[in-house]
Amino acid sequence: MNEPEPVHTVDLFLVERRQLIDLLESLSESDWALPTVCAGWSVKDVALHVLGDDMGVLSRKRDGHSSATERLDSWEELVAFLNDWNERWVGAARRISVPLLIELLRFTGDDMHQYFASLDLHEMGGPVSWAGPARAPVWLDVAREYTERWLHQQQIRNAVKRPGGKEPELFAPVLATFVHALPQTFRDVDSPEGTHVKLTIAGESGGEWSVVREAKGWGLYVDVTSEPHASVLIDQERAWRLFTKGIDKMESDAKVKGDHALGERLLDTVSIIA
């Protein structure tokens, strides 16, 4: 039984952003106005949101800039705050032209990569909220930022019906990052020590992970040899959609064996702030 290897994503930011820019430059005027899965947001709105996320990371984390925010005492308050913040940003940024938006995304993409490449990825940083309240290694925070940009590109691709970004070198790190939400998903499940729930994500970008009950709580592992008390099988396409609330567990077509309550709990995993 071993802890998962760190998910290395720094150099993937350049690849992801290059693909995004190529996609955006190919869109027609009508494509930019198409609706996305993000309620009330068009393709352009999602691209503006990515720009806002980039600017927020660079300002807050690289430059140490802080903007006054109210104290947030619960997950629900955090979600509501960020939803409002994002809506206000996108509403104000709609005045940005498409050519300027693409130019800015190219600029912030390069700066994001340079910033992440400068970090000690194995230092401990702040929490990754959906993975739990404890401090997390910097590589996990960077991987989270990568998954967010990959996800938004998928939302745009789905809206304009231009598939892409599913090469294993881009997709596998997304799934390997998302599963770090599993211990947080089980945090309130009071099972006996040694309880083992196994997740198998089928597909060339998938893999096998286990969440195991220990004295200190639940932990994420690979190569667990004990028989699982519950096992869940889901294909890679449904997995990323499930973990980002693009589908619910009734639509996931997941196969649960063993303790169904434990298996169903795993299907409640959310790997975004939502």
Tab-separated table of C-alpha atoms in Angstrom:
chain	number	residue	atom	x	y	z
A	1	MET	CA	0.000	0.000	0.000
A	2	ASN	CA	1.579	3.254	-1.142
A	3	GLU	CA	0.653	6.911	-1.316
A	4	PRO	CA	0.046	8.129	-4.882
A	5	GLU	CA	2.947	9.775	-6.660
A	6	PRO	CA	2.765	13.573	-7.000
A	7	VAL	CA	0.909	14.753	-10.091
A	8	HIS	CA	3.282	16.814	-12.229
A	9	THR	CA	1.426	19.426	-14.274
A	10	VAL	CA	3.651	22.507	-14.568
A	11	ASP	CA	4.658	21.950	-18.192
A	12	LEU	CA	1.118	20.915	-19.122
A	13	PHE	CA	-0.021	24.511	-18.685
A	14	LEU	CA	1.829	25.450	-21.878
A	15	VAL	CA	0.255	22.596	-23.837
A	16	GLU	CA	-3.242	23.261	-22.504
A	17	ARG	CA	-3.016	26.981	-23.219
A	18	ARG	CA	-1.663	26.427	-26.729
A	19	GLN	CA	-4.618	24.156	-27.461
A	20	LEU	CA	-7.034	26.680	-25.989
A	21	ILE	CA	-5.621	29.549	-28.061
A	22	ASP	CA	-5.739	27.444	-31.237
A	23	LEU	CA	-9.352	26.563	-30.485
A	24	LEU	CA	-10.420	30.133	-29.742
A	25	GLU	CA	-8.723	31.486	-32.853
A	26	SER	CA	-10.714	29.015	-34.965
A	27	LEU	CA	-14.133	30.079	-33.662
A	28	SER	CA	-16.677	32.025	-35.671
A	29	GLU	CA	-18.522	35.018	-34.283
A	30	SER	CA	-21.585	32.854	-33.682
A	31	ASP	CA	-19.495	30.218	-31.870
A	32	TRP	CA	-18.498	32.763	-29.221
A	33	ALA	CA	-22.150	33.307	-28.334
A	34	LEU	CA	-23.045	29.631	-27.949
A	35	PRO	CA	-24.300	28.591	-24.498
A	36	THR	CA	-22.189	26.328	-22.305
A	37	VAL	CA	-22.996	23.958	-19.466
A	38	CYS	CA	-22.230	26.874	-17.112
A	39	ALA	CA	-25.686	28.334	-16.582
A	40	GLY	CA	-26.050	31.732	-18.225
A	41	TRP	CA	-22.524	31.743	-19.633
A	42	SER	CA	-21.551	31.708	-23.293
A	43	VAL	CA	-18.308	30.416	-24.767
A	44	LYS	CA	-16.862	33.916	-24.473
A	45	ASP	CA	-17.965	34.139	-20.838
A	46	VAL	CA	-16.116	30.920	-19.954
A	47	ALA	CA	-12.980	32.216	-21.686
A	48	LEU	CA	-13.303	35.480	-19.739
A	49	HIS	CA	-13.601	33.450	-16.545
A	50	VAL	CA	-10.341	31.632	-17.362
A	51	LEU	CA	-8.668	35.008	-17.848
A	52	GLY	CA	-10.008	36.157	-14.482
A	53	ASP	CA	-8.710	33.013	-12.801
A	54	ASP	CA	-5.266	33.548	-14.320
A	55	MET	CA	-5.164	37.159	-13.192
A	56	GLY	CA	-6.311	36.181	-9.714
A	57	VAL	CA	-3.587	33.557	-9.309
A	58	LEU	CA	-0.850	35.871	-10.559
A	59	SER	CA	-2.015	38.812	-8.453
A	60	ARG	CA	-2.725	36.899	-5.265
A	61	LYS	CA	-0.114	34.158	-5.226
A	62	ARG	CA	2.756	35.531	-7.286
A	63	ASP	CA	2.479	39.224	-6.390
A	64	GLY	CA	1.063	38.919	-2.860
A	65	HIS	CA	-1.882	41.193	-3.601
A	66	SER	CA	-4.880	40.773	-1.314
A	67	SER	CA	-8.351	42.205	-1.741
A	68	ALA	CA	-10.577	42.637	1.284
A	69	THR	CA	-13.063	39.787	1.593
A	70	GLU	CA	-15.565	38.861	4.226
A	71	ARG	CA	-14.851	35.956	6.550
A	72	LEU	CA	-16.175	32.697	5.152
A	73	ASP	CA	-17.037	30.112	7.791
A	74	SER	CA	-18.522	27.304	5.715
A	75	TRP	CA	-18.248	25.537	2.385
A	76	GLU	CA	-21.610	26.954	1.362
A	77	GLU	CA	-20.454	30.504	2.072
A	78	LEU	CA	-17.282	29.932	0.037
A	79	VAL	CA	-19.253	28.611	-2.942
A	80	ALA	CA	-21.728	31.504	-2.795
A	81	PHE	CA	-18.939	34.071	-2.485
A	82	LEU	CA	-16.991	32.688	-5.444
A	83	ASN	CA	-20.095	32.372	-7.607
A	84	ASP	CA	-20.936	36.027	-6.976
A	85	TRP	CA	-17.320	37.086	-7.503
A	86	ASN	CA	-17.140	35.209	-10.810
A	87	GLU	CA	-20.450	36.592	-12.057
A	88	ARG	CA	-19.367	40.152	-11.333
A	89	TRP	CA	-16.021	39.663	-13.077
A	90	VAL	CA	-17.559	38.130	-16.205
A	91	GLY	CA	-20.253	40.802	-16.330
A	92	ALA	CA	-17.675	43.576	-16.235
A	93	ALA	CA	-15.228	41.853	-18.602
A	94	ARG	CA	-17.727	41.320	-21.426
A	95	ARG	CA	-16.586	44.661	-22.867
A	96	ILE	CA	-13.244	43.016	-23.753
A	97	SER	CA	-13.018	42.238	-27.469
A	98	VAL	CA	-12.347	38.724	-28.710
A	99	PRO	CA	-8.911	39.581	-30.199
A	100	LEU	CA	-7.843	41.268	-26.959
A	101	LEU	CA	-9.174	38.364	-24.886
A	102	ILE	CA	-7.082	35.894	-26.876
A	103	GLU	CA	-4.029	38.133	-26.578
A	104	LEU	CA	-4.483	38.419	-22.817
A	105	LEU	CA	-4.958	34.658	-22.416
A	106	ARG	CA	-1.727	34.056	-24.298
A	107	PHE	CA	0.066	36.522	-22.006
A	108	THR	CA	-1.341	35.184	-18.725
A	109	GLY	CA	-0.765	31.600	-19.842
A	110	ASP	CA	2.948	32.246	-20.261
A	111	ASP	CA	3.136	34.069	-16.927
A	112	MET	CA	1.261	31.272	-15.144
A	113	HIS	CA	3.732	28.693	-16.414
A	114	GLN	CA	6.722	30.813	-15.420
A	115	TYR	CA	5.292	31.342	-11.948
A	116	PHE	CA	4.494	27.681	-11.308
A	117	ALA	CA	7.900	26.634	-12.659
A	118	SER	CA	9.542	28.867	-10.043
A	119	LEU	CA	7.913	27.095	-7.082
A	120	ASP	CA	9.213	24.323	-4.843
A	121	LEU	CA	6.461	21.858	-5.633
A	122	HIS	CA	7.194	19.656	-2.620
A	123	GLU	CA	6.810	22.386	-0.024
A	124	MET	CA	3.595	22.513	1.960
A	125	GLY	CA	1.215	25.267	0.924
A	126	GLY	CA	-2.315	26.204	1.845
A	127	PRO	CA	-5.322	23.882	1.681
A	128	VAL	CA	-6.898	22.688	-1.545
A	129	SER	CA	-10.446	23.265	-0.374
A	130	TRP	CA	-12.171	20.296	-1.997
A	131	ALA	CA	-9.407	17.951	-0.754
A	132	GLY	CA	-9.861	18.970	2.884
A	133	PRO	CA	-8.890	21.691	5.363
A	134	ALA	CA	-5.304	20.526	5.960
A	135	ARG	CA	-2.313	22.108	4.281
A	136	ALA	CA	-1.501	20.494	0.948
A	137	PRO	CA	1.743	20.156	-1.006
A	138	VAL	CA	2.277	22.876	-3.577
A	139	TRP	CA	2.160	20.357	-6.430
A	140	LEU	CA	-1.454	19.540	-5.554
A	141	ASP	CA	-2.454	23.201	-5.602
A	142	VAL	CA	-0.750	23.616	-8.983
A	143	ALA	CA	-2.456	20.463	-10.270
A	144	ARG	CA	-5.798	21.844	-9.098
A	145	GLU	CA	-5.188	24.994	-11.143
A	146	TYR	CA	-4.406	22.814	-14.162
A	147	THR	CA	-7.606	20.784	-13.776
A	148	GLU	CA	-9.681	23.961	-13.632
A	149	ARG	CA	-8.272	25.207	-16.931
A	150	TRP	CA	-8.618	21.797	-18.551
A	151	LEU	CA	-12.235	21.649	-17.379
A	152	HIS	CA	-13.117	25.073	-18.768
A	153	GLN	CA	-11.550	24.163	-22.106
A	154	GLN	CA	-13.726	21.043	-22.184
A	155	GLN	CA	-16.798	23.170	-21.495
A	156	ILE	CA	-15.921	25.353	-24.474
A	157	ARG	CA	-15.143	22.346	-26.683
A	158	ASN	CA	-18.430	20.695	-25.809
A	159	ALA	CA	-20.353	23.881	-26.615
A	160	VAL	CA	-18.761	24.289	-30.054
A	161	LYS	CA	-18.577	20.538	-30.731
A	162	ARG	CA	-14.791	20.484	-31.157
A	163	PRO	CA	-13.446	17.517	-29.159
A	164	GLY	CA	-9.865	17.589	-27.939
A	165	GLY	CA	-7.630	17.679	-24.902
A	166	LYS	CA	-8.201	14.009	-24.115
A	167	GLU	CA	-4.691	12.775	-24.849
A	168	PRO	CA	-3.540	10.666	-21.880
A	169	GLU	CA	-0.693	13.054	-21.107
A	170	LEU	CA	-3.281	15.821	-20.585
A	171	PHE	CA	-6.248	13.828	-19.269
A	172	ALA	CA	-4.618	11.303	-16.908
A	173	PRO	CA	-3.228	14.031	-14.599
A	174	VAL	CA	-6.722	15.501	-14.309
A	175	LEU	CA	-8.178	12.239	-13.029
A	176	ALA	CA	-5.147	11.603	-10.807
A	177	THR	CA	-5.735	15.011	-9.230
A	178	PHE	CA	-9.494	14.666	-8.854
A	179	VAL	CA	-9.170	11.482	-6.762
A	180	HIS	CA	-7.455	13.484	-4.018
A	181	ALA	CA	-10.980	14.529	-3.047
A	182	LEU	CA	-11.831	10.971	-1.957
A	183	PRO	CA	-10.675	11.223	1.687
A	184	GLN	CA	-12.693	14.418	2.107
A	185	THR	CA	-15.730	12.670	0.624
A	186	PHE	CA	-15.489	9.980	3.328
A	187	ARG	CA	-14.592	12.308	6.213
A	188	ASP	CA	-17.896	11.730	8.049
A	189	VAL	CA	-18.085	7.983	7.373
A	190	ASP	CA	-17.336	6.236	10.671
A	191	SER	CA	-16.197	2.844	9.403
A	192	PRO	CA	-13.877	0.438	11.249
A	193	GLU	CA	-10.155	0.896	10.795
A	194	GLY	CA	-8.973	-0.977	7.716
A	195	THR	CA	-12.135	-0.379	5.684
A	196	HIS	CA	-11.091	-0.254	2.036
A	197	VAL	CA	-13.042	1.289	-0.851
A	198	LYS	CA	-11.516	0.864	-4.310
A	199	LEU	CA	-12.090	3.083	-7.355
A	200	THR	CA	-11.277	1.901	-10.860
A	201	ILE	CA	-11.493	4.447	-13.673
A	202	ALA	CA	-11.554	2.562	-16.961
A	203	GLY	CA	-9.793	3.947	-20.015
A	204	GLU	CA	-6.276	4.749	-21.147
A	205	SER	CA	-6.157	7.806	-18.866
A	206	GLY	CA	-7.659	6.033	-15.865
A	207	GLY	CA	-6.239	3.929	-13.064
A	208	GLU	CA	-6.951	2.400	-9.671
A	209	TRP	CA	-7.016	4.168	-6.312
A	210	SER	CA	-8.186	3.223	-2.840
A	211	VAL	CA	-9.461	5.154	0.135
A	212	VAL	CA	-8.650	3.366	3.401
A	213	ARG	CA	-9.870	4.056	6.930
A	214	GLU	CA	-7.001	4.567	9.376
A	215	ALA	CA	-6.779	5.645	12.994
A	216	LYS	CA	-6.363	9.290	11.964
A	217	GLY	CA	-9.076	9.231	9.307
A	218	TRP	CA	-9.327	8.249	5.665
A	219	GLY	CA	-6.273	8.147	3.395
A	220	LEU	CA	-5.730	7.855	-0.353
A	221	TYR	CA	-3.538	4.985	-1.554
A	222	VAL	CA	-2.556	2.908	-4.567
A	223	ASP	CA	-1.467	-0.731	-4.746
A	224	VAL	CA	-3.646	-1.779	-1.812
A	225	THR	CA	-3.592	-5.573	-1.607
A	226	SER	CA	-6.413	-6.141	0.889
A	227	GLU	CA	-9.823	-7.133	-0.431
A	228	PRO	CA	-12.003	-4.028	-0.839
A	229	HIS	CA	-15.187	-3.759	1.195
A	230	ALA	CA	-16.647	-1.879	-1.761
A	231	SER	CA	-15.443	-1.304	-5.296
A	232	VAL	CA	-16.583	1.188	-7.918
A	233	LEU	CA	-15.961	0.963	-11.664
A	234	ILE	CA	-16.591	3.993	-13.878
A	235	ASP	CA	-15.289	4.977	-17.297
A	236	GLN	CA	-12.984	7.966	-17.633
A	237	GLU	CA	-15.420	10.169	-19.554
A	238	ARG	CA	-18.157	9.813	-16.971
A	239	ALA	CA	-15.663	10.096	-14.103
A	240	TRP	CA	-14.511	13.625	-14.898
A	241	ARG	CA	-18.058	14.755	-15.523
A	242	LEU	CA	-19.246	13.214	-12.248
A	243	PHE	CA	-16.453	14.741	-10.160
A	244	THR	CA	-17.166	18.194	-11.637
A	245	LYS	CA	-20.958	17.964	-11.243
A	246	GLY	CA	-21.517	17.752	-14.983
A	247	ILE	CA	-23.624	14.639	-14.356
A	248	ASP	CA	-25.084	13.096	-11.221
A	249	LYS	CA	-24.397	9.597	-9.956
A	250	MET	CA	-27.610	8.275	-11.489
A	251	GLU	CA	-26.161	9.211	-14.899
A	252	SER	CA	-22.671	7.900	-14.168
A	253	ASP	CA	-23.358	4.269	-15.145
A	254	ALA	CA	-20.961	3.294	-12.356
A	255	LYS	CA	-20.795	-0.329	-11.235
A	256	VAL	CA	-20.746	-0.796	-7.453
A	257	LYS	CA	-19.829	-4.092	-5.793
A	258	GLY	CA	-19.758	-4.977	-2.111
A	259	ASP	CA	-21.018	-2.464	0.454
A	260	HIS	CA	-23.339	-0.280	-1.614
A	261	ALA	CA	-23.484	2.507	0.963
A	262	LEU	CA	-19.705	2.935	0.750
A	263	GLY	CA	-19.757	2.733	-3.031
A	264	GLU	CA	-22.540	5.291	-3.274
A	265	ARG	CA	-20.611	7.631	-0.991
A	266	LEU	CA	-17.637	7.523	-3.354
A	267	LEU	CA	-19.943	8.658	-6.151
A	268	ASP	CA	-20.637	11.831	-4.143
A	269	THR	CA	-17.056	13.004	-4.759
A	270	VAL	CA	-16.741	16.618	-5.929
A	271	SER	CA	-13.347	17.847	-7.127
A	272	ILE	CA	-14.231	21.484	-7.750
A	273	ILE	CA	-15.604	24.300	-5.606
A	274	ALA	CA	-19.310	23.871	-6.292
